Coordinates of C-alpha atoms and ligand atoms in Angstrom, one line a residue:
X1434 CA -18.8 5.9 -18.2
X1435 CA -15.5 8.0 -17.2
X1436 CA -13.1 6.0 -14.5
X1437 CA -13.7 6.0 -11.2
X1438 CA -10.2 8.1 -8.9
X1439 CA -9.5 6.5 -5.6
X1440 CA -7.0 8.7 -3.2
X1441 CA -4.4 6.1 -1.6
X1442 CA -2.2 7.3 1.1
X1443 CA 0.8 5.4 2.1
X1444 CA 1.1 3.8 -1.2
X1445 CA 4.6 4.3 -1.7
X1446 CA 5.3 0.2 -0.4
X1447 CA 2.6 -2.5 1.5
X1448 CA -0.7 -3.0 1.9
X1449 CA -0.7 0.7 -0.1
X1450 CA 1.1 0.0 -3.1
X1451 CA -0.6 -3.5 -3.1
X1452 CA -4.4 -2.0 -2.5
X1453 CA -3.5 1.0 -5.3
X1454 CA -2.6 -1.7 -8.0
X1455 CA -5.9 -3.8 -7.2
X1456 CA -7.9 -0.6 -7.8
X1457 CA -6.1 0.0 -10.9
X1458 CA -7.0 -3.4 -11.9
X1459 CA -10.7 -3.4 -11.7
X1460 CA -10.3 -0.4 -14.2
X1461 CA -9.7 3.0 -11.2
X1462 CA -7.6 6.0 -11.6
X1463 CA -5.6 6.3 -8.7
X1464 CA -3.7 8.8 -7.1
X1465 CA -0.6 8.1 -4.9
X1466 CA 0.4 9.6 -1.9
X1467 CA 3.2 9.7 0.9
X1468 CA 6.3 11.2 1.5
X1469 CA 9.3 9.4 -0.8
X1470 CA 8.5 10.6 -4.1
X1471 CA 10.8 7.8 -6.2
X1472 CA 8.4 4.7 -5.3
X1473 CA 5.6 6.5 -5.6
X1474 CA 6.4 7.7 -9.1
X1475 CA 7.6 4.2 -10.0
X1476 CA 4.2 2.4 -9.1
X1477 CA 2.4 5.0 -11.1
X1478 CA 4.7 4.2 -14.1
X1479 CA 3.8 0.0 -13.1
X1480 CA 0.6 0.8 -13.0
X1481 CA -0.1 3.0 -15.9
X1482 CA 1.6 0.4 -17.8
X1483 CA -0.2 -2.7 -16.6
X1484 CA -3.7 -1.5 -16.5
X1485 CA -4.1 1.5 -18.8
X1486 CA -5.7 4.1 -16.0
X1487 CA -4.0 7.1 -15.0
X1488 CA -2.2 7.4 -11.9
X1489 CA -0.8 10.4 -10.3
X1490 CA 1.3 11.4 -7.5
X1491 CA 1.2 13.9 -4.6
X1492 CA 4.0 13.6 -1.9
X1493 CA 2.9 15.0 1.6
X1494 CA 3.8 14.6 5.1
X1495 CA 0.2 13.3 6.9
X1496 CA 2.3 14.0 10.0
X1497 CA 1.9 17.6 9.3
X1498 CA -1.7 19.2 10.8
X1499 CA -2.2 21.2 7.4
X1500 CA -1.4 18.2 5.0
X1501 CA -4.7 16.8 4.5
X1502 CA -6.6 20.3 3.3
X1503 CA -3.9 20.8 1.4
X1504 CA -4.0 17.5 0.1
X1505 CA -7.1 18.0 -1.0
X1506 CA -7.0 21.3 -2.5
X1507 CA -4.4 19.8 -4.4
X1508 CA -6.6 17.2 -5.9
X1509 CA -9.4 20.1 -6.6
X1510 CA -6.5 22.3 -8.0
X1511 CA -5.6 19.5 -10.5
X1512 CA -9.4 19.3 -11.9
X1513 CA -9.6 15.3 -10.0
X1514 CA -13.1 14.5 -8.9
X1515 CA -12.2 11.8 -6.1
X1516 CA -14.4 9.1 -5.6
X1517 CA -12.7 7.0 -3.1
X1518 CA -10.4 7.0 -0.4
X1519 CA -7.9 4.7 0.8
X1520 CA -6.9 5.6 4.5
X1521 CA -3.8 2.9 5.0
X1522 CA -0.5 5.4 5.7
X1523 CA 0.8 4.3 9.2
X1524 CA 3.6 2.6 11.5
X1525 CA 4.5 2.0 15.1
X1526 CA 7.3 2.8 17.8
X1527 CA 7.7 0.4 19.5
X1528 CA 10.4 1.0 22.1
X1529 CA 7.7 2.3 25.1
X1530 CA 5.9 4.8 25.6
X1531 CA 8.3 7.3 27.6
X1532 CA 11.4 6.2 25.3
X1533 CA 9.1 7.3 22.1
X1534 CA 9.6 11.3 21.6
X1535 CA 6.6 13.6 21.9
X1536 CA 7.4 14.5 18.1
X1537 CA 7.1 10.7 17.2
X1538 CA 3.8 10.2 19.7
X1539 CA 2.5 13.4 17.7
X1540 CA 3.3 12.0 14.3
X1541 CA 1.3 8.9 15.0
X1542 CA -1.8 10.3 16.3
X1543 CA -1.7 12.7 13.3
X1544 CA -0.9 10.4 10.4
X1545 CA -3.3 7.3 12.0
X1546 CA -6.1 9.1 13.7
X1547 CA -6.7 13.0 12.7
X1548 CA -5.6 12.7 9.0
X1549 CA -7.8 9.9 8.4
X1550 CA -11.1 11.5 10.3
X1551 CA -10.1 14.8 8.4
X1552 CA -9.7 13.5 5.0
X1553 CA -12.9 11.5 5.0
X1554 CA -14.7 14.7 6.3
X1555 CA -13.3 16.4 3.6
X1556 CA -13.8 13.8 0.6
X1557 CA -17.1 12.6 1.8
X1558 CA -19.5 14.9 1.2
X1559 CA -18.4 14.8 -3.0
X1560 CA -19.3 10.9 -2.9
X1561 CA -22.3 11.4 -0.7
X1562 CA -23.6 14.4 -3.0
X1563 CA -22.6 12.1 -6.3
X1564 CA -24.6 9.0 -5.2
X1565 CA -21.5 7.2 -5.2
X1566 CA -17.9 6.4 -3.3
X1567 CA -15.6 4.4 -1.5
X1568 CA -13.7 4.5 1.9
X1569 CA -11.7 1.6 2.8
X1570 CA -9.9 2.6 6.2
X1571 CA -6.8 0.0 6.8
X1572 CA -7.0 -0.6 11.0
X1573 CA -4.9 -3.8 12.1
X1574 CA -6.2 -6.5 14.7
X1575 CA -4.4 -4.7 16.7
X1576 CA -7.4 -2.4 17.1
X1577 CA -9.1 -5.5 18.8
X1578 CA -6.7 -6.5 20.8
X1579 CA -5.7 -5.2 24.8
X1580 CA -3.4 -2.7 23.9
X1581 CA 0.6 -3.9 24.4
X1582 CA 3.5 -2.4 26.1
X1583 CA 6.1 -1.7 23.8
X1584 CA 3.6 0.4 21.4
X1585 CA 1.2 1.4 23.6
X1586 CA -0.4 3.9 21.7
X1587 CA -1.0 1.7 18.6
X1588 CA -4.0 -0.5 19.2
X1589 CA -5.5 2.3 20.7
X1590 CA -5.4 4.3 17.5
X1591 CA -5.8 1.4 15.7
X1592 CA -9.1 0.5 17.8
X1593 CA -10.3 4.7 17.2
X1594 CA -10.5 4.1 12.9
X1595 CA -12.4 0.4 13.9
X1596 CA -15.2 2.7 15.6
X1597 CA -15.4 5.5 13.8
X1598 CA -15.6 3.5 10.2
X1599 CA -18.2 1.4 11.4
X1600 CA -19.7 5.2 12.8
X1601 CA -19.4 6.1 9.1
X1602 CA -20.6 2.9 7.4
X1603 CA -24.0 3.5 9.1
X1604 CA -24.3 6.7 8.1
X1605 CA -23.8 6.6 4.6
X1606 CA -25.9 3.5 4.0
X1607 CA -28.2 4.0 1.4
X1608 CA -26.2 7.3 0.0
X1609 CA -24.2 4.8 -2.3
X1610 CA -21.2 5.2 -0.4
X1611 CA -19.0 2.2 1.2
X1612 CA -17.4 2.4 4.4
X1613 CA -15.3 -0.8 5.8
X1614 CA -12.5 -1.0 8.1
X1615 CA -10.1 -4.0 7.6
X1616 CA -7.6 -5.6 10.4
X1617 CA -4.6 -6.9 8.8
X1618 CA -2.2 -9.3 11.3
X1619 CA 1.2 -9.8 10.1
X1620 CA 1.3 -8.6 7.0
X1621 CA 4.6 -8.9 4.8
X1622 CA 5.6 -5.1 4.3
X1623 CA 8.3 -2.8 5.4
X1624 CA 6.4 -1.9 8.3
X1625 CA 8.5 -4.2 10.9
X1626 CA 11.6 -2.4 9.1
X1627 CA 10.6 0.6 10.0
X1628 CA 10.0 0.3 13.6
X1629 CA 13.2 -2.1 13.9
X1630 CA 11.2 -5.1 14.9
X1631 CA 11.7 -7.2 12.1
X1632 CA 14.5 -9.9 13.8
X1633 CA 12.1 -10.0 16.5
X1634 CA 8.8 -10.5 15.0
X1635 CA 10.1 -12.9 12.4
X1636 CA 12.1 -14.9 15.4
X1637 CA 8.8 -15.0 17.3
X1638 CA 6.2 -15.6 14.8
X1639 CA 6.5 -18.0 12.3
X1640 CA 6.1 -17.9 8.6
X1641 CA 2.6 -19.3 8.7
X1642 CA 1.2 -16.3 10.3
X1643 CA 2.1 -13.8 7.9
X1644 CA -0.4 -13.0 4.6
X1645 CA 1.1 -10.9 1.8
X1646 CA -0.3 -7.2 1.1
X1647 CA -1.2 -8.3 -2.0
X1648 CA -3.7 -10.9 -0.2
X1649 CA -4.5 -8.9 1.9
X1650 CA -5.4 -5.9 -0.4
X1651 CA -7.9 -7.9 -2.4
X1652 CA -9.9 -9.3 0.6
X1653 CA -10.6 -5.7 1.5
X1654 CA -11.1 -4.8 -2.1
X1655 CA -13.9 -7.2 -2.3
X1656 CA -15.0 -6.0 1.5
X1657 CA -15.3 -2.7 0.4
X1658 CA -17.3 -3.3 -2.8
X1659 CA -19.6 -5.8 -0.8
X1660 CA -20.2 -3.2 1.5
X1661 CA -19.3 -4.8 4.7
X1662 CA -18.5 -2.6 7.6
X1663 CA -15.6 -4.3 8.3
X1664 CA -13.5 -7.3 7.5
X1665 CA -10.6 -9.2 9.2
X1666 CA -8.2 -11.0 7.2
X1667 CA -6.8 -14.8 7.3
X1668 CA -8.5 -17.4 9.6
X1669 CA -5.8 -16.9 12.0
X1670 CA -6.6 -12.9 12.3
X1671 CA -10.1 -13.8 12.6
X1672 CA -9.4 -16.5 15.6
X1673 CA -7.6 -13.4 17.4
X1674 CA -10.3 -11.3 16.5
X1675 CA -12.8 -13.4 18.2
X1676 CA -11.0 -14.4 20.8
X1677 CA -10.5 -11.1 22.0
X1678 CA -14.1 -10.3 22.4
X1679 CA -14.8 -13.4 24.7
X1680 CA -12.0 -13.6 26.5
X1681 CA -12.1 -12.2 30.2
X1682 CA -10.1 -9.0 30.2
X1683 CA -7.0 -10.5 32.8
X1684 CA -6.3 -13.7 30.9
X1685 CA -6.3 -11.2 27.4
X1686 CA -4.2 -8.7 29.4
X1687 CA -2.1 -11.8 30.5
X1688 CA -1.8 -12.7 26.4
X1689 CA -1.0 -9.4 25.6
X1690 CA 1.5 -9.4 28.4
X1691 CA 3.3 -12.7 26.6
X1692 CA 3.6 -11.4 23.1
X1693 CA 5.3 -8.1 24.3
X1694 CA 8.0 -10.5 26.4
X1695 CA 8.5 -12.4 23.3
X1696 CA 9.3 -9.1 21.3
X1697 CA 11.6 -8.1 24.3
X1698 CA 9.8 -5.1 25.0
X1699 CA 8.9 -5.5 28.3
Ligands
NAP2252 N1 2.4 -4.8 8.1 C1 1.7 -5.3 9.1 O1 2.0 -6.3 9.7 C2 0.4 -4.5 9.5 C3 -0.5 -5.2 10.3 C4 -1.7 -4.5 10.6 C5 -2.0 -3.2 10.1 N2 -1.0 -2.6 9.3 C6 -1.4 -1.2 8.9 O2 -1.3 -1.2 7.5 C7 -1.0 0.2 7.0 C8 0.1 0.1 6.0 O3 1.3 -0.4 6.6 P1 2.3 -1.3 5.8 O4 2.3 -2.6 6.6 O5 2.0 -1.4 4.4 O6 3.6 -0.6 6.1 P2 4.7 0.1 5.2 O7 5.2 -0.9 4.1 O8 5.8 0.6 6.1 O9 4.0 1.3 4.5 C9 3.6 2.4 5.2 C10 3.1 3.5 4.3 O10 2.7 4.6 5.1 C11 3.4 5.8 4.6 N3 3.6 6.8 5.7 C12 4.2 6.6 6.9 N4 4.3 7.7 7.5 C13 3.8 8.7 6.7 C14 3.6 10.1 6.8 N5 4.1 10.8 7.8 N6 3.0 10.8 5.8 C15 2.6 10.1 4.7 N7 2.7 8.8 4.5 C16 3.3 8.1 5.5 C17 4.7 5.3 4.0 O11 5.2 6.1 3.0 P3 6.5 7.1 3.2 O12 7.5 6.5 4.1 O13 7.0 7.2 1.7 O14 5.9 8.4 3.7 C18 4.3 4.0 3.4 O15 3.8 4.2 2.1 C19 -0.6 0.9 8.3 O16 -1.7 1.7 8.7 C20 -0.4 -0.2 9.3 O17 -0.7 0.3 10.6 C21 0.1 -3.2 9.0

């Protein structure tokens, strides 16, 4: 049988690059996207290397409104069937809500919420019609959490790809198509570099609480294949997880309240 292609986006560094090498070790094709071209090409080298698939690269901006159709008529242009679809590309602001630009508010919304719906709209209907595919939509605890000042719009995104995977993993049971959603805490990337929180988060949280993408990357791997709608990593993600459901809403509020003081945000 030929190889399955999974699509990753954001897998030029993280949970990305991490979940694009565990694909390409159970024997997928993969193709890379994001915007910096250099790591992307360099993972595909790695990983063409260490497992013998093919992987290719596509740089696009999921910020921009046309970049996932033309993503994909990319892929169709280049003759790859696409069997599976990684939605992971994100970040956070988190210096508040009216110190955060329009442009940057904009940017989030369209990389974390409307490229993802929009790609799986556009892929899904392939896997569905082929009796077989994969979506694995990276979400964060965050998503389950009261929403924080600081990067208020977030969890709030974050909690929109929660619903609308498990919306998805209903209706493609039985089609042979997985759907799961996974909720990564602290995870060890350069995402706390890129929204300048890194001092802070690493002052406030200790080591303990972090979980490497690479860890992280194979629990939703094996989520994904087991097709569970969703899947929250670490038993310390999982406490949070839980405790935000059964928590009354002011004392969560109140929680949420603590860990933006301890990041200085408000
Ligand atoms: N790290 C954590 O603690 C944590 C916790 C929970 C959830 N998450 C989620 O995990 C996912 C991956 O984050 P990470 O921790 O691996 O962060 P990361 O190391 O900063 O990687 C983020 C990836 O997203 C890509 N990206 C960002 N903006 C993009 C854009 N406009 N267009 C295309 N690609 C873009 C980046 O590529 P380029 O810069 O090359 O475009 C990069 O490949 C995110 O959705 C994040 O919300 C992370």
């Amino acid at each position: 049988m030929s190889r399955r292609t999974i699509l990753v986006t954001g897998a030029s560094a993280g949970i990305g690059a991490a979940l694009a090498r565990v694909y390409a070790s159970e024997g997928w094709n993969v193709v890379l996207t994001a915007r910096r071209e250099p790591p992307l090409r360099a993972l595909a080298d790695q990983i063409e290397a260490a497992h013998g698939v093919t992987a290719a690269v596509v740089t696009e901006d999921l910020a921009d409104p046309a970049a996932p159709e033309r993503l994909v008529a990319t892929l169709a242009s280049r003759g790859l069937t696409i069997d599976g679809l990684v939605n992971n590309a994100g970040f956070s602001r988190v210096t508040g809500f009216l110190q955060t630009s329009l442009a940057d508010h904009r940017a989030m919304l369209q990389v974390m919420l409307i490229a993802p719906a929009e790609l799986s709209r556009l892929l899904l209907p392939g896997m569905v019609e082929r009796g077989f595919g994969r979506v694995l939509n990276v979400a964060s605890v965050a998503g389950h959490l009261p929403a924080t000042g600081g990067d208020t719009l977030y969890g709030p995104i974050k909690s929109f790809l929660i619903k609308a995977s498990q919306g998805l993993h209903l209706e493609t049971q039985g089609t042979g198509v997985h759907v799961t959603v996974i909720n990564p805490g602290y995870t060890l990337t350069e995402f706390h570099d890129v929204n300048g929180s890194r001092a802070e988060v690493s002052k406030a949280y200790p080591a303990w609480m972090w979980m490497t993408a690479d860890r992280v990357a194979r629990i939703g791997f094996a989520a994904c294949e087991a097709n569970r709608p969703q899947v929250t990593p670490g038993p310390m993600n999982t406490v949070l997880v839980a405790l935000a459901r059964h928590l009354p809403e002011g004392l969560a509020l109140k929680m949420a309240a603590g860990h933006a003081r301890r990041l200085a945000r408000i």
